[in-house]
GROMACS .gro file of C-alpha atoms in nm:
model
  382
    1UNK     CA    1   6.154   1.835  -6.311
    2UNK     CA    2   6.351   2.006  -6.035
    3UNK     CA    3   6.729   1.958  -6.076
    4UNK     CA    4   6.892   1.784  -5.780
    5UNK     CA    5   7.104   1.992  -5.543
    6UNK     CA    6   7.458   1.889  -5.455
    7UNK     CA    7   7.476   1.691  -5.134
    8UNK     CA    8   7.591   1.866  -4.817
    9UNK     CA    9   7.624   1.559  -4.598
   10UNK     CA   10   7.979   1.661  -4.506
   11UNK     CA   11   7.879   2.011  -4.396
   12UNK     CA   12   8.031   2.069  -4.049
   13UNK     CA   13   7.749   2.104  -3.796
   14UNK     CA   14   7.931   2.072  -3.466
   15UNK     CA   15   7.887   2.436  -3.357
   16UNK     CA   16   7.589   2.667  -3.310
   17UNK     CA   17   7.437   2.830  -3.617
   18UNK     CA   18   7.156   3.076  -3.647
   19UNK     CA   19   7.072   3.298  -3.940
   20UNK     CA   20   7.284   3.359  -4.247
   21UNK     CA   21   7.300   3.544  -4.572
   22UNK     CA   22   7.254   3.406  -4.920
   23UNK     CA   23   7.244   3.539  -5.274
   24UNK     CA   24   7.108   3.391  -5.593
   25UNK     CA   25   7.346   3.114  -5.704
   26UNK     CA   26   7.586   3.240  -5.436
   27UNK     CA   27   7.735   3.130  -5.106
   28UNK     CA   28   7.547   3.099  -4.778
   29UNK     CA   29   7.751   3.231  -4.486
   30UNK     CA   30   7.705   3.218  -4.109
   31UNK     CA   31   7.903   3.237  -3.786
   32UNK     CA   32   7.957   2.925  -3.574
   33UNK     CA   33   8.170   2.797  -3.286
   34UNK     CA   34   8.404   2.505  -3.235
   35UNK     CA   35   8.630   2.374  -2.959
   36UNK     CA   36   8.989   2.492  -2.981
   37UNK     CA   37   9.196   2.191  -3.083
   38UNK     CA   38   9.476   2.074  -2.855
   39UNK     CA   39   9.372   2.331  -2.595
   40UNK     CA   40   9.395   2.220  -2.230
   41UNK     CA   41   9.112   2.283  -1.986
   42UNK     CA   42   9.115   2.637  -1.848
   43UNK     CA   43   9.145   2.643  -1.469
   44UNK     CA   44   8.893   2.888  -1.322
   45UNK     CA   45   8.964   2.809  -0.959
   46UNK     CA   46   8.778   2.596  -0.708
   47UNK     CA   47   8.449   2.786  -0.739
   48UNK     CA   48   8.398   2.764  -1.115
   49UNK     CA   49   8.623   2.461  -1.173
   50UNK     CA   50   8.730   2.426  -1.537
   51UNK     CA   51   8.599   2.492  -1.886
   52UNK     CA   52   8.674   2.408  -2.247
   53UNK     CA   53   8.808   2.677  -2.478
   54UNK     CA   54   8.586   2.763  -2.779
   55UNK     CA   55   8.646   2.990  -3.078
   56UNK     CA   56   8.431   3.160  -3.342
   57UNK     CA   57   8.448   3.041  -3.703
   58UNK     CA   58   8.307   3.163  -4.032
   59UNK     CA   59   8.126   2.887  -4.218
   60UNK     CA   60   7.992   2.880  -4.571
   61UNK     CA   61   7.822   2.650  -4.820
   62UNK     CA   62   7.771   2.709  -5.192
   63UNK     CA   63   7.467   2.509  -5.313
   64UNK     CA   64   7.574   2.550  -5.676
   65UNK     CA   65   7.921   2.401  -5.639
   66UNK     CA   66   7.884   2.201  -5.319
   67UNK     CA   67   8.188   2.381  -5.175
   68UNK     CA   68   8.201   2.414  -4.798
   69UNK     CA   69   8.444   2.614  -4.589
   70UNK     CA   70   8.526   2.682  -4.224
   71UNK     CA   71   8.775   2.948  -4.113
   72UNK     CA   72   8.869   3.062  -3.760
   73UNK     CA   73   8.801   3.426  -3.681
   74UNK     CA   74   9.056   3.471  -3.404
   75UNK     CA   75   8.791   3.538  -3.137
   76UNK     CA   76   8.707   3.318  -2.837
   77UNK     CA   77   8.352   3.239  -2.735
   78UNK     CA   78   8.024   3.079  -2.845
   79UNK     CA   79   7.744   3.219  -3.062
   80UNK     CA   80   7.426   3.315  -2.875
   81UNK     CA   81   7.242   3.481  -3.164
   82UNK     CA   82   7.300   3.623  -3.510
   83UNK     CA   83   7.110   3.793  -3.789
   84UNK     CA   84   7.185   3.916  -4.140
   85UNK     CA   85   7.196   4.296  -4.167
   86UNK     CA   86   7.276   4.528  -4.458
   87UNK     CA   87   7.645   4.543  -4.368
   88UNK     CA   88   7.700   4.172  -4.300
   89UNK     CA   89   7.616   3.940  -4.009
   90UNK     CA   90   7.554   4.087  -3.664
   91UNK     CA   91   7.619   3.846  -3.377
   92UNK     CA   92   7.597   3.826  -3.001
   93UNK     CA   93   7.844   3.586  -2.841
   94UNK     CA   94   7.980   3.514  -2.498
   95UNK     CA   95   8.343   3.602  -2.441
   96UNK     CA   96   8.456   3.248  -2.366
   97UNK     CA   97   8.549   3.137  -2.018
   98UNK     CA   98   8.917   3.160  -2.109
   99UNK     CA   99   8.881   3.539  -2.123
  100UNK     CA  100   8.955   3.710  -1.787
  101UNK     CA  101   8.648   3.842  -1.600
  102UNK     CA  102   8.422   3.717  -1.879
  103UNK     CA  103   8.141   3.559  -1.677
  104UNK     CA  104   7.810   3.711  -1.784
  105UNK     CA  105   7.970   3.963  -2.020
  106UNK     CA  106   7.897   3.943  -2.391
  107UNK     CA  107   8.045   4.053  -2.723
  108UNK     CA  108   7.858   4.221  -3.009
  109UNK     CA  109   8.033   4.176  -3.344
  110UNK     CA  110   7.957   4.279  -3.701
  111UNK     CA  111   8.115   4.054  -3.963
  112UNK     CA  112   8.111   4.234  -4.300
  113UNK     CA  113   8.135   4.052  -4.631
  114UNK     CA  114   8.481   4.207  -4.674
  115UNK     CA  115   8.726   4.337  -4.417
  116UNK     CA  116   8.781   4.290  -4.046
  117UNK     CA  117   8.499   4.240  -3.795
  118UNK     CA  118   8.386   4.528  -3.577
  119UNK     CA  119   8.349   4.426  -3.213
  120UNK     CA  120   8.259   4.567  -2.874
  121UNK     CA  121   8.209   4.409  -2.534
  122UNK     CA  122   7.944   4.477  -2.273
  123UNK     CA  123   8.064   4.620  -1.946
  124UNK     CA  124   7.774   4.488  -1.739
  125UNK     CA  125   7.723   4.119  -1.672
  126UNK     CA  126   7.405   4.032  -1.858
  127UNK     CA  127   7.415   3.656  -1.891
  128UNK     CA  128   7.309   3.438  -2.183
  129UNK     CA  129   6.935   3.503  -2.191
  130UNK     CA  130   6.756   3.467  -2.525
  131UNK     CA  131   6.850   3.747  -2.765
  132UNK     CA  132   6.654   3.881  -3.061
  133UNK     CA  133   6.837   4.092  -3.322
  134UNK     CA  134   6.623   4.319  -3.542
  135UNK     CA  135   6.760   4.549  -3.816
  136UNK     CA  136   6.614   4.902  -3.806
  137UNK     CA  137   6.814   5.083  -4.077
  138UNK     CA  138   7.125   4.993  -4.279
  139UNK     CA  139   7.348   5.107  -3.990
  140UNK     CA  140   7.125   5.051  -3.687
  141UNK     CA  141   6.987   4.738  -3.519
  142UNK     CA  142   6.820   4.664  -3.188
  143UNK     CA  143   6.905   4.371  -2.964
  144UNK     CA  144   6.620   4.263  -2.735
  145UNK     CA  145   6.663   4.044  -2.429
  146UNK     CA  146   6.553   4.022  -2.066
  147UNK     CA  147   6.713   4.103  -1.733
  148UNK     CA  148   6.771   3.770  -1.563
  149UNK     CA  149   6.676   3.880  -1.211
  150UNK     CA  150   6.361   4.084  -1.285
  151UNK     CA  151   6.258   3.945  -1.627
  152UNK     CA  152   6.214   4.304  -1.747
  153UNK     CA  153   6.273   4.360  -2.119
  154UNK     CA  154   6.612   4.511  -2.196
  155UNK     CA  155   6.696   4.672  -2.531
  156UNK     CA  156   7.030   4.778  -2.678
  157UNK     CA  157   7.066   4.991  -2.988
  158UNK     CA  158   7.371   4.896  -3.197
  159UNK     CA  159   7.495   5.153  -3.447
  160UNK     CA  160   7.772   5.130  -3.702
  161UNK     CA  161   7.966   5.455  -3.720
  162UNK     CA  162   8.244   5.418  -3.974
  163UNK     CA  163   8.477   5.144  -3.856
  164UNK     CA  164   8.337   5.113  -3.504
  165UNK     CA  165   8.023   4.995  -3.326
  166UNK     CA  166   7.840   5.179  -3.049
  167UNK     CA  167   7.603   5.023  -2.797
  168UNK     CA  168   7.331   5.230  -2.630
  169UNK     CA  169   7.135   5.082  -2.342
  170UNK     CA  170   6.768   5.176  -2.346
  171UNK     CA  171   6.556   5.204  -2.029
  172UNK     CA  172   6.407   4.873  -1.917
  173UNK     CA  173   6.039   4.798  -1.971
  174UNK     CA  174   5.932   4.735  -1.608
  175UNK     CA  175   5.701   4.446  -1.690
  176UNK     CA  176   5.797   4.089  -1.593
  177UNK     CA  177   5.800   3.829  -1.870
  178UNK     CA  178   5.867   3.492  -1.714
  179UNK     CA  179   5.780   3.321  -2.041
  180UNK     CA  180   5.808   3.474  -2.385
  181UNK     CA  181   5.720   3.782  -2.588
  182UNK     CA  182   5.740   3.894  -2.951
  183UNK     CA  183   5.929   4.196  -3.085
  184UNK     CA  184   5.905   4.379  -3.419
  185UNK     CA  185   6.018   4.706  -3.575
  186UNK     CA  186   5.709   4.917  -3.641
  187UNK     CA  187   5.614   5.244  -3.806
  188UNK     CA  188   5.745   5.450  -4.102
  189UNK     CA  189   6.116   5.486  -4.178
  190UNK     CA  190   6.135   5.835  -4.027
  191UNK     CA  191   5.975   5.721  -3.704
  192UNK     CA  192   6.075   5.361  -3.640
  193UNK     CA  193   5.978   5.218  -3.303
  194UNK     CA  194   6.030   4.884  -3.135
  195UNK     CA  195   5.705   4.703  -3.056
  196UNK     CA  196   5.675   4.437  -2.785
  197UNK     CA  197   5.370   4.213  -2.825
  198UNK     CA  198   5.192   3.948  -2.621
  199UNK     CA  199   5.384   3.687  -2.431
  200UNK     CA  200   5.343   3.532  -2.091
  201UNK     CA  201   5.445   3.566  -1.728
  202UNK     CA  202   5.302   3.228  -1.637
  203UNK     CA  203   5.501   2.929  -1.506
  204UNK     CA  204   5.368   2.699  -1.779
  205UNK     CA  205   5.348   2.704  -2.157
  206UNK     CA  206   5.022   2.787  -2.324
  207UNK     CA  207   4.779   3.075  -2.269
  208UNK     CA  208   4.678   3.032  -1.906
  209UNK     CA  209   4.844   3.365  -1.829
  210UNK     CA  210   4.921   3.504  -2.174
  211UNK     CA  211   4.882   3.872  -2.268
  212UNK     CA  212   4.716   4.080  -2.535
  213UNK     CA  213   4.906   4.395  -2.435
  214UNK     CA  214   5.165   4.574  -2.648
  215UNK     CA  215   5.433   4.833  -2.574
  216UNK     CA  216   5.628   5.080  -2.790
  217UNK     CA  217   5.987   5.195  -2.743
  218UNK     CA  218   6.066   5.524  -2.921
  219UNK     CA  219   6.427   5.479  -3.030
  220UNK     CA  220   6.484   5.854  -3.067
  221UNK     CA  221   6.362   5.959  -2.724
  222UNK     CA  222   6.436   5.630  -2.541
  223UNK     CA  223   6.089   5.625  -2.387
  224UNK     CA  224   5.831   5.350  -2.348
  225UNK     CA  225   5.456   5.391  -2.406
  226UNK     CA  226   5.156   5.159  -2.401
  227UNK     CA  227   5.032   5.026  -2.735
  228UNK     CA  228   4.686   4.906  -2.835
  229UNK     CA  229   4.567   4.560  -2.725
  230UNK     CA  230   4.579   4.274  -2.973
  231UNK     CA  231   4.256   4.106  -3.074
  232UNK     CA  232   4.370   3.788  -2.899
  233UNK     CA  233   4.604   3.723  -2.609
  234UNK     CA  234   4.894   3.513  -2.740
  235UNK     CA  235   5.200   3.333  -2.608
  236UNK     CA  236   5.490   3.204  -2.822
  237UNK     CA  237   5.352   3.415  -3.106
  238UNK     CA  238   5.529   3.557  -3.410
  239UNK     CA  239   5.543   3.926  -3.509
  240UNK     CA  240   5.700   4.072  -3.824
  241UNK     CA  241   5.732   4.434  -3.934
  242UNK     CA  242   5.606   4.491  -4.290
  243UNK     CA  243   5.728   4.748  -4.548
  244UNK     CA  244   5.432   4.982  -4.488
  245UNK     CA  245   5.518   5.008  -4.118
  246UNK     CA  246   5.246   4.770  -4.002
  247UNK     CA  247   5.312   4.457  -3.795
  248UNK     CA  248   5.177   4.111  -3.881
  249UNK     CA  249   5.103   3.891  -3.577
  250UNK     CA  250   5.069   3.516  -3.627
  251UNK     CA  251   4.985   3.202  -3.433
  252UNK     CA  252   5.097   3.114  -3.084
  253UNK     CA  253   4.887   2.980  -2.800
  254UNK     CA  254   4.554   3.157  -2.741
  255UNK     CA  255   4.247   3.106  -2.524
  256UNK     CA  256   4.083   2.925  -2.817
  257UNK     CA  257   4.399   2.730  -2.909
  258UNK     CA  258   4.522   2.627  -2.567
  259UNK     CA  259   4.802   2.390  -2.476
  260UNK     CA  260   4.711   2.034  -2.576
  261UNK     CA  261   4.485   2.139  -2.863
  262UNK     CA  262   4.755   2.262  -3.096
  263UNK     CA  263   4.869   2.620  -3.162
  264UNK     CA  264   4.655   2.886  -3.326
  265UNK     CA  265   4.632   2.954  -3.699
  266UNK     CA  266   4.480   3.301  -3.654
  267UNK     CA  267   4.659   3.620  -3.760
  268UNK     CA  268   4.610   3.992  -3.710
  269UNK     CA  269   4.780   4.312  -3.821
  270UNK     CA  270   4.861   4.636  -3.641
  271UNK     CA  271   4.756   4.928  -3.860
  272UNK     CA  272   4.978   5.233  -3.797
  273UNK     CA  273   4.716   5.466  -3.950
  274UNK     CA  274   4.451   5.373  -3.692
  275UNK     CA  275   4.678   5.236  -3.415
  276UNK     CA  276   4.455   4.931  -3.393
  277UNK     CA  277   4.478   4.561  -3.469
  278UNK     CA  278   4.272   4.416  -3.752
  279UNK     CA  279   4.198   4.051  -3.826
  280UNK     CA  280   4.355   3.900  -4.137
  281UNK     CA  281   4.300   3.562  -4.300
  282UNK     CA  282   4.414   3.265  -4.087
  283UNK     CA  283   4.717   3.059  -4.181
  284UNK     CA  284   4.672   2.715  -4.340
  285UNK     CA  285   4.819   2.554  -4.026
  286UNK     CA  286   4.858   2.659  -3.665
  287UNK     CA  287   5.207   2.719  -3.533
  288UNK     CA  288   5.404   2.866  -3.242
  289UNK     CA  289   5.769   2.948  -3.169
  290UNK     CA  290   5.799   3.056  -3.533
  291UNK     CA  291   5.957   3.345  -3.724
  292UNK     CA  292   5.904   3.543  -4.041
  293UNK     CA  293   6.142   3.556  -4.339
  294UNK     CA  294   6.107   3.699  -4.688
  295UNK     CA  295   6.067   3.456  -4.975
  296UNK     CA  296   6.379   3.474  -5.198
  297UNK     CA  297   6.321   3.715  -5.484
  298UNK     CA  298   5.996   3.835  -5.321
  299UNK     CA  299   6.142   4.055  -5.048
  300UNK     CA  300   5.880   4.298  -4.923
  301UNK     CA  301   5.607   4.111  -5.113
  302UNK     CA  302   5.580   3.754  -4.981
  303UNK     CA  303   5.649   3.666  -4.617
  304UNK     CA  304   5.740   3.313  -4.507
  305UNK     CA  305   5.620   3.194  -4.166
  306UNK     CA  306   5.830   2.894  -4.067
  307UNK     CA  307   6.043   2.725  -3.802
  308UNK     CA  308   5.853   2.641  -3.485
  309UNK     CA  309   5.592   2.375  -3.416
  310UNK     CA  310   5.448   2.355  -3.767
  311UNK     CA  311   5.640   2.146  -4.018
  312UNK     CA  312   5.546   2.387  -4.298
  313UNK     CA  313   5.665   2.704  -4.465
  314UNK     CA  314   5.356   2.923  -4.508
  315UNK     CA  315   5.374   3.227  -4.738
  316UNK     CA  316   5.160   3.540  -4.692
  317UNK     CA  317   5.114   3.742  -5.010
  318UNK     CA  318   5.094   4.106  -4.907
  319UNK     CA  319   4.919   4.222  -5.225
  320UNK     CA  320   4.630   3.974  -5.207
  321UNK     CA  321   4.645   3.916  -4.827
  322UNK     CA  322   4.621   3.542  -4.882
  323UNK     CA  323   4.814   3.242  -4.748
  324UNK     CA  324   4.960   2.937  -4.917
  325UNK     CA  325   5.171   2.645  -4.795
  326UNK     CA  326   5.489   2.651  -5.003
  327UNK     CA  327   5.717   2.394  -4.836
  328UNK     CA  328   5.735   2.132  -4.562
  329UNK     CA  329   5.970   1.933  -4.339
  330UNK     CA  330   5.917   1.601  -4.165
  331UNK     CA  331   5.816   1.754  -3.832
  332UNK     CA  332   5.815   2.079  -3.638
  333UNK     CA  333   6.049   2.176  -3.356
  334UNK     CA  334   5.964   2.288  -3.004
  335UNK     CA  335   6.290   2.479  -2.998
  336UNK     CA  336   6.197   2.692  -3.296
  337UNK     CA  337   6.489   2.584  -3.510
  338UNK     CA  338   6.841   2.722  -3.501
  339UNK     CA  339   6.910   2.811  -3.864
  340UNK     CA  340   6.689   2.907  -4.156
  341UNK     CA  341   6.835   3.009  -4.492
  342UNK     CA  342   6.611   3.060  -4.795
  343UNK     CA  343   6.799   3.082  -5.125
  344UNK     CA  344   6.759   3.035  -5.500
  345UNK     CA  345   6.939   2.784  -5.718
  346UNK     CA  346   6.895   2.725  -6.090
  347UNK     CA  347   6.573   2.924  -6.098
  348UNK     CA  348   6.410   2.748  -5.803
  349UNK     CA  349   6.369   2.863  -5.443
  350UNK     CA  350   6.477   2.644  -5.151
  351UNK     CA  351   6.504   2.672  -4.776
  352UNK     CA  352   6.768   2.504  -4.562
  353UNK     CA  353   6.680   2.465  -4.195
  354UNK     CA  354   6.861   2.317  -3.900
  355UNK     CA  355   6.562   2.111  -3.798
  356UNK     CA  356   6.637   1.963  -3.460
  357UNK     CA  357   6.867   2.049  -3.175
  358UNK     CA  358   6.937   1.777  -2.921
  359UNK     CA  359   7.047   1.979  -2.624
  360UNK     CA  360   6.911   2.146  -2.315
  361UNK     CA  361   6.632   2.406  -2.341
  362UNK     CA  362   6.817   2.736  -2.315
  363UNK     CA  363   6.959   3.009  -2.533
  364UNK     CA  364   7.241   2.767  -2.618
  365UNK     CA  365   7.018   2.475  -2.715
  366UNK     CA  366   7.161   2.497  -3.068
  367UNK     CA  367   7.499   2.373  -2.948
  368UNK     CA  368   7.434   2.005  -3.019
  369UNK     CA  369   7.317   2.003  -3.377
  370UNK     CA  370   7.211   1.673  -3.527
  371UNK     CA  371   6.984   1.719  -3.826
  372UNK     CA  372   6.941   1.959  -4.117
  373UNK     CA  373   6.659   1.961  -4.370
  374UNK     CA  374   6.618   2.103  -4.720
  375UNK     CA  375   6.288   2.181  -4.890
  376UNK     CA  376   6.177   2.315  -5.225
  377UNK     CA  377   5.972   2.632  -5.189
  378UNK     CA  378   5.689   2.620  -5.441
  379UNK     CA  379   5.604   2.940  -5.627
  380UNK     CA  380   5.298   3.136  -5.523
  381UNK     CA  381   5.138   3.092  -5.863
  382UNK     CA  382   5.128   2.809  -6.113
   0.00000   0.00000   0.00000
């Protein structure tokens, strides 16, 4: 019998959450936002009218004790994206409309487990497009987004140097992506590159105008080059860098799994030794708008494919190259989910996911959070 977990019905969910960190029988931590209490509307003049003041908070939940906590961080703004990295939680936030000349400018902040956050602000006005944060090394991450006007892919390299952060703007990839694309860190440790895969420039969802093309960004020379074509053109696909430097590509919409039929269950892998894509076993269920996470305790060995349109957590065992469904929720989400935290408790693995966001479809669609779901992750054997 699986022991019951403490209830978290009182967990505060009023602000945006994304990814967090968790340890065995430890505390899950993430960065959120909340309105500043007793704060009057900020007058921005006749053109921009008024806005509400928001602030960043550090939130936590301990599944073992049921303890929850929320503490202000002394920074204005709202969370756009976040990801666990070796040094803590790396976030991208807006500056808050109460900050002078803040429109379109963003803040990058690293929140370590101990000590004060390290922050820097962008000088150019980027706007709140969708942001993808990918760790490269213990001290380096890439932040991938698009230029609003041209839809070209824009990449920043964030480095931690002692007690400060640096932000290096890479050259744009001059290819328009009106829809989506996937990004993954590829190659060996001494030659890591960013890989952009698939996606769409079409006005509608699905694979009417999806791509099979890939592109590499060399982070050392800041140069782009063409990569090999995928076996299938895909939109709203998933791509995850694996420990051997290869990249696993999963699902999405394809010519065979077009809009209205349900997303694809096929998968393929980029082989760095041959610089080609190879077919791998299909997933148990098709999905799109999903992401990859490591199964707790099986980091580098068992990859979870979850969030997105499928209501399942599907695990890919790297040693046997086989799939298995290890968990499920009531339904999938067209918005891809806003928070996914796998963790262990009392010898069992679980995953906590913010399942549905009732807001507008944008990079801030996680603002109005309504539901959270918990599932037991079954072991790969037994």
